[in-house]
Short mmCIF file of C-alpha atoms in Angstrom, two decimals:
data_model
loop_
_atom_site.label_atom_id
_atom_site.label_comp_id
_atom_site.label_asym_id
_atom_site.label_seq_id
_atom_site.Cartn_x
_atom_site.Cartn_y
_atom_site.Cartn_z
CA MET A 1 70.65 -6.41 16.61
CA THR A 2 69.52 -5.71 12.98
CA THR A 3 67.96 -2.84 11.42
CA LEU A 4 64.82 -2.41 11.13
CA LEU A 5 63.22 -2.03 8.04
CA THR A 6 61.98 2.02 7.73
CA ALA A 7 58.06 2.67 6.86
CA GLY A 8 58.80 3.44 3.44
CA ASP A 9 60.87 -0.11 2.99
CA ILE A 10 58.27 -2.09 3.91
CA ILE A 11 55.80 -0.33 1.48
CA ASP A 12 58.09 -0.88 -0.96
CA ARG A 13 58.94 -4.53 -0.21
CA SER A 14 55.53 -5.67 -0.07
CA ALA A 15 54.69 -4.02 -3.63
CA GLN A 16 57.65 -5.90 -5.37
CA PHE A 17 57.00 -8.90 -3.38
CA TYR A 18 53.61 -8.71 -4.69
CA ARG A 19 54.50 -8.07 -8.40
CA LEU A 20 57.59 -10.80 -8.49
CA HIS A 21 55.34 -13.51 -6.74
CA LEU A 22 51.61 -12.26 -8.95
CA GLY A 23 51.12 -15.53 -10.75
CA LYS A 24 51.15 -17.70 -7.35
CA VAL A 25 49.25 -14.61 -4.99
CA LEU A 26 46.19 -14.39 -8.54
CA ARG A 27 45.66 -18.99 -7.45
CA VAL A 28 45.29 -17.82 -3.88
CA THR A 29 43.25 -14.16 -3.83
CA VAL A 30 40.88 -15.90 -6.41
CA TRP A 31 39.19 -17.62 -3.76
CA SER A 32 38.42 -14.58 -2.12
CA LEU A 33 37.43 -12.40 -4.90
CA ALA A 34 34.98 -15.98 -5.54
CA ALA A 35 33.89 -15.60 -2.22
CA GLY A 36 33.29 -11.72 -2.37
CA LEU A 37 31.65 -11.59 -5.79
CA ALA A 38 29.04 -14.25 -4.50
CA ALA A 39 28.15 -12.01 -1.60
CA GLY A 40 28.09 -8.61 -3.25
CA VAL A 41 25.94 -10.42 -6.14
CA ALA A 42 23.21 -10.92 -3.37
CA GLU A 43 24.10 -8.00 -1.60
CA ASN A 44 22.67 -5.66 -4.34
CA LEU A 45 20.05 -8.39 -5.55
CA LEU A 46 18.45 -7.17 -1.95
CA LEU A 47 18.76 -3.73 -2.45
CA TRP A 48 17.46 -3.68 -5.90
CA LEU A 49 14.55 -5.44 -4.46
CA GLY A 50 14.37 -3.61 -1.30
CA GLN A 51 14.96 -6.16 1.05
CA THR A 52 17.97 -5.98 2.48
CA ASP A 53 15.71 -5.32 6.12
CA THR A 54 13.77 -7.52 5.72
CA LEU A 55 14.28 -11.42 8.38
CA ILE A 56 15.29 -12.83 4.84
CA GLY A 57 17.67 -10.14 3.47
CA LYS A 58 19.10 -10.39 6.89
CA ILE A 59 19.60 -14.24 6.80
CA VAL A 60 20.64 -14.43 3.20
CA LEU A 61 23.19 -11.64 4.08
CA LEU A 62 24.47 -13.10 6.52
CA LEU A 63 24.77 -16.83 4.88
CA THR A 64 26.94 -14.82 2.45
CA GLY A 65 29.14 -13.24 4.79
CA LEU A 66 30.21 -15.78 6.95
CA PRO A 67 32.08 -17.46 3.87
CA VAL A 68 33.51 -14.86 2.57
CA MET A 69 34.98 -14.20 6.68
CA ALA A 70 36.23 -17.89 6.27
CA VAL A 71 37.93 -17.56 3.17
CA SER A 72 39.66 -14.33 3.66
CA VAL A 73 41.64 -16.09 6.89
CA PHE A 74 42.09 -18.61 4.70
CA VAL A 75 43.28 -16.99 2.21
CA THR A 76 45.63 -14.52 4.70
CA LEU A 77 47.04 -17.86 5.91
CA LEU A 78 48.21 -18.92 2.40
CA LEU A 79 49.42 -15.72 1.56
CA THR A 80 51.87 -15.36 5.22
CA ARG A 81 53.22 -18.77 4.83
CA ALA A 82 53.64 -18.13 0.59
CA MET A 83 55.70 -15.20 1.63
CA VAL A 84 57.82 -16.91 4.55
CA ARG A 85 58.41 -19.44 3.08
CA GLU A 86 59.53 -17.14 -0.34
CA ILE A 87 62.17 -14.88 1.46
CA LYS A 88 63.23 -18.12 3.83
CA GLY A 89 64.24 -19.87 1.01
CA ALA A 90 62.28 -23.32 2.46
CA GLU A 91 61.00 -25.63 0.18
CA ARG A 92 57.62 -26.82 0.50
CA CYS A 93 54.96 -28.50 -1.84
CA PRO A 94 51.77 -26.99 -2.82
CA ALA A 95 49.97 -29.86 -1.20
CA ALA A 96 51.45 -29.34 2.12
CA THR A 97 50.87 -25.96 2.22
CA TRP A 98 47.46 -26.00 1.93
CA ARG A 99 47.16 -28.54 4.74
CA ASP A 100 49.02 -26.55 6.90
CA ALA A 101 46.93 -23.84 6.20
CA ALA A 102 43.98 -26.70 6.92
CA ARG A 103 45.12 -27.38 10.41
CA SER A 104 46.17 -23.81 11.65
CA PHE A 105 42.73 -22.15 10.44
CA TRP A 106 41.10 -22.96 13.35
CA PRO A 107 43.95 -21.59 15.26
CA MET A 108 44.23 -18.32 13.22
CA ALA A 109 40.50 -17.97 13.69
CA ALA A 110 39.94 -17.62 17.11
CA THR A 111 43.50 -15.53 17.31
CA LEU A 112 41.81 -12.76 14.94
CA ILE A 113 38.32 -12.25 16.94
CA LEU A 114 39.92 -12.07 19.95
CA VAL A 115 42.49 -9.68 19.10
CA THR A 116 39.94 -7.75 17.73
CA ALA A 117 38.09 -7.91 20.63
CA LEU A 118 40.93 -6.38 22.53
CA ILE A 119 41.05 -3.70 20.35
CA PHE A 120 37.74 -2.92 19.94
CA LEU A 121 36.71 -3.15 23.79
CA GLY A 122 39.89 -0.41 23.98
CA GLY A 123 38.95 1.03 21.44
CA MET A 124 35.43 1.72 23.19
CA ALA A 125 36.79 2.81 26.49
CA PHE A 126 39.29 5.52 24.93
CA LEU A 127 41.14 5.32 21.82
CA VAL A 128 44.54 5.41 23.18
CA PRO A 129 44.24 1.58 24.92
CA GLY A 130 42.37 0.30 21.41
CA VAL A 131 45.97 1.74 19.97
CA ILE A 132 48.01 0.02 22.26
CA PHE A 133 46.30 -3.25 22.53
CA TRP A 134 46.51 -3.10 18.45
CA THR A 135 50.24 -2.64 18.09
CA TRP A 136 50.83 -5.21 21.23
CA PHE A 137 49.14 -7.51 19.50
CA ALA A 138 48.76 -6.81 15.81
CA PHE A 139 51.45 -9.86 15.51
CA ALA A 140 49.68 -12.88 17.03
CA PRO A 141 47.59 -13.54 14.20
CA VAL A 142 51.11 -13.28 12.17
CA ALA A 143 52.66 -16.27 14.68
CA VAL A 144 49.83 -18.79 14.49
CA ALA A 145 50.01 -18.16 10.82
CA THR A 146 53.56 -19.15 10.56
CA GLY A 147 53.56 -21.78 12.85
CA ASP A 148 55.39 -19.85 15.29
CA ALA A 149 53.00 -20.05 18.47
CA GLY A 150 49.71 -22.04 19.48
CA VAL A 151 47.09 -19.24 20.21
CA LYS A 152 47.88 -18.39 23.87
CA LYS A 153 51.89 -18.24 23.28
CA SER A 154 51.15 -15.66 19.98
CA PHE A 155 50.08 -12.93 22.01
CA GLY A 156 52.95 -13.41 24.49
CA LEU A 157 55.14 -13.35 21.61
CA SER A 158 53.96 -10.38 19.99
CA ARG A 159 54.12 -8.08 22.82
CA GLU A 160 57.48 -9.11 23.61
CA LEU A 161 58.25 -8.20 19.68
CA VAL A 162 57.13 -4.77 20.20
CA ALA A 163 58.52 -4.26 23.83
CA GLY A 164 61.25 -1.29 23.75
CA LYS A 165 60.44 -0.23 20.38
CA PHE A 166 56.39 0.67 20.66
CA PHE A 167 56.33 4.21 18.36
CA SER A 168 58.78 2.82 15.97
CA VAL A 169 56.73 -0.39 15.44
CA LEU A 170 53.45 1.88 15.58
CA TRP A 171 54.91 3.81 12.82
CA ARG A 172 56.32 0.70 10.96
CA LEU A 173 53.02 -0.92 11.56
CA ALA A 174 50.30 2.04 10.98
CA ALA A 175 51.88 4.25 7.76
CA PRO A 176 51.88 0.98 5.10
CA MET A 177 48.20 0.03 6.22
CA ILE A 178 47.13 3.78 5.67
CA PHE A 179 48.90 4.00 2.64
CA PHE A 180 47.31 0.90 1.19
CA PHE A 181 43.87 1.94 2.39
CA LEU A 182 44.34 5.25 0.75
CA LEU A 183 45.24 3.69 -1.87
CA GLN A 184 42.51 1.06 -2.06
CA LEU A 185 39.80 4.38 -1.34
CA VAL A 186 41.16 6.41 -4.23
CA MET A 187 40.34 3.54 -6.36
CA LEU A 188 37.06 2.75 -4.84
CA LEU A 189 36.22 6.45 -5.43
CA LEU A 190 38.06 6.89 -9.06
CA THR A 191 35.37 3.77 -9.95
CA THR A 192 31.94 4.89 -8.94
CA LEU A 193 32.58 8.77 -9.66
CA LEU A 194 33.64 7.62 -13.22
CA LEU A 195 31.45 4.40 -13.90
CA GLN A 196 28.15 6.18 -12.70
CA GLY A 197 29.38 9.06 -14.37
CA ALA A 198 29.29 7.54 -17.77
CA VAL A 199 26.60 4.97 -17.27
CA ARG A 200 23.97 7.29 -16.23
CA GLY A 201 25.33 10.96 -16.17
CA VAL A 202 25.66 10.89 -12.65
CA TRP A 203 29.16 12.51 -11.37
CA SER A 204 29.00 10.91 -7.36
CA ILE A 205 31.15 9.91 -5.14
CA GLU A 206 28.46 8.01 -3.53
CA ILE A 207 26.70 4.75 -4.93
CA LEU A 208 23.05 5.49 -5.89
CA VAL A 209 20.96 2.79 -5.79
CA ALA A 210 17.90 4.55 -6.30
CA GLY A 211 16.93 4.23 -10.20
CA ALA A 212 19.83 2.20 -10.97
CA PRO A 213 19.64 -1.00 -13.10
CA LEU A 214 20.30 -4.34 -11.23
CA TRP A 215 22.89 -4.96 -14.06
CA PHE A 216 24.86 -1.50 -13.07
CA LEU A 217 24.62 -2.49 -9.57
CA LEU A 218 26.19 -6.14 -10.28
CA LEU A 219 28.69 -4.35 -12.64
CA LEU A 220 29.88 -1.75 -9.93
CA SER A 221 30.02 -4.60 -7.46
CA LEU A 222 32.39 -6.84 -9.81
CA ILE A 223 34.39 -4.12 -10.03
CA MET A 224 34.48 -2.87 -6.49
CA GLU A 225 35.11 -6.29 -5.49
CA VAL A 226 37.97 -6.63 -8.08
CA ILE A 227 39.88 -3.79 -6.25
CA ARG A 228 39.35 -5.03 -2.69
CA THR A 229 40.83 -8.34 -3.19
CA ALA A 230 43.97 -7.00 -5.70
CA VAL A 231 45.35 -4.80 -2.18
CA LEU A 232 44.20 -7.43 0.37
CA PRO A 233 47.75 -8.93 -0.30
CA LEU A 234 49.45 -5.59 -0.07
CA PHE A 235 47.94 -5.63 4.01
CA VAL A 236 48.82 -8.83 5.06
CA PHE A 237 52.85 -8.71 3.36
CA SER A 238 53.87 -5.65 4.72
CA ALA A 239 52.08 -7.03 8.29
CA THR A 240 54.45 -10.61 7.60
CA MET A 241 57.13 -7.99 6.64
CA LEU A 242 57.43 -6.55 9.37
CA TYR A 243 57.12 -9.79 11.50
CA LEU A 244 59.90 -11.20 10.23
CA ALA A 245 61.82 -7.77 10.34
CA LEU A 246 61.26 -8.03 14.13
CA SER A 247 61.84 -11.24 14.67
CA ASP A 248 64.98 -11.13 13.09
CA ALA A 249 65.95 -7.83 15.33
CA LYS A 250 65.10 -9.74 17.76
CA PRO A 251 68.16 -11.03 20.58
CA GLU A 252 69.34 -14.24 20.83
CA PRO A 253 69.05 -15.64 24.26
CA THR A 254 72.28 -15.75 26.30
CA LYS A 255 73.41 -18.84 27.67
CA PRO A 256 74.77 -19.46 30.85
CA GLU A 257 78.48 -20.15 31.21
CA GLN A 258 79.87 -23.64 31.48
CA VAL A 259 81.48 -23.78 34.28
#
C-alpha cells in the first residue's frame, strides 16, 4: 500500500503544479475572472446607487451570480481534468477536454449541490455531522470530474477512499484548504487596507462604501477578484491531488484463486 502524502506535501505539490502549468491554468481561470468581474461591476454599481435591497437590485445580483457559479463549476472541471491528465501522462487534445468537461457539467453541478446540502444540513444539526459529511463526500465531485464515477456512485467511491483513515484524510483535506484560505484572506485584507489608505486616507480592512467614488469601488473589486481567481486553482489542485493519492493507496481487489 502506498504511503499517503502529508498535508505539507499536498500544499507544496499543488503550488508546484500551479507554477509549472501557469499558462494552461491562466487560460482556464480567465473565464472565472471574467464572470466574477461582471458580477462585481453590477454589485458595486448597485451599492453606489443604493439599490442592493430593491427588487430590481436583487434580480440583477441573481442574474449575475448564477453565471459565476456555472463558470466556477466548469473551471473546476477543466482544472481537475488537466491535473489528472498531466500527472497520469494521458494525451488529450484541448477540444476533446472541453467536450468531456461540457458533458460532465450537469452531473458535476448536481454532485456539488448534493454534497453542499448534506454538509449544510449536517452543520445545522450539529457541527460534527457537517465535518463528517464533508470528509466522507469531499471526493465525490472529483470522482465525477475525472469520469471515475457517476453522480450516485461517486458518493460510495468517496466514502470508500476515506474508510479506515477518517482523521488522516480529514487533516490532509482541511490543512491545505485552511492554508490557502488564510493566504487568500491575508491578500484580500492587505489589498483593502493599503488601497483605502493610499487613495482615501482611511486605514481600514473594512470596505467603506459611504463616500467612496465609483472608480475606487470598481478598482478594489477588480483587484480582489483577481486574487480570488488566482487562489482558486490551489483549492482544486489540493483536493484532486489527495484524491489521486487515496486512489493509488487503495488496495487492489483480490481475485479468487482458480482451482
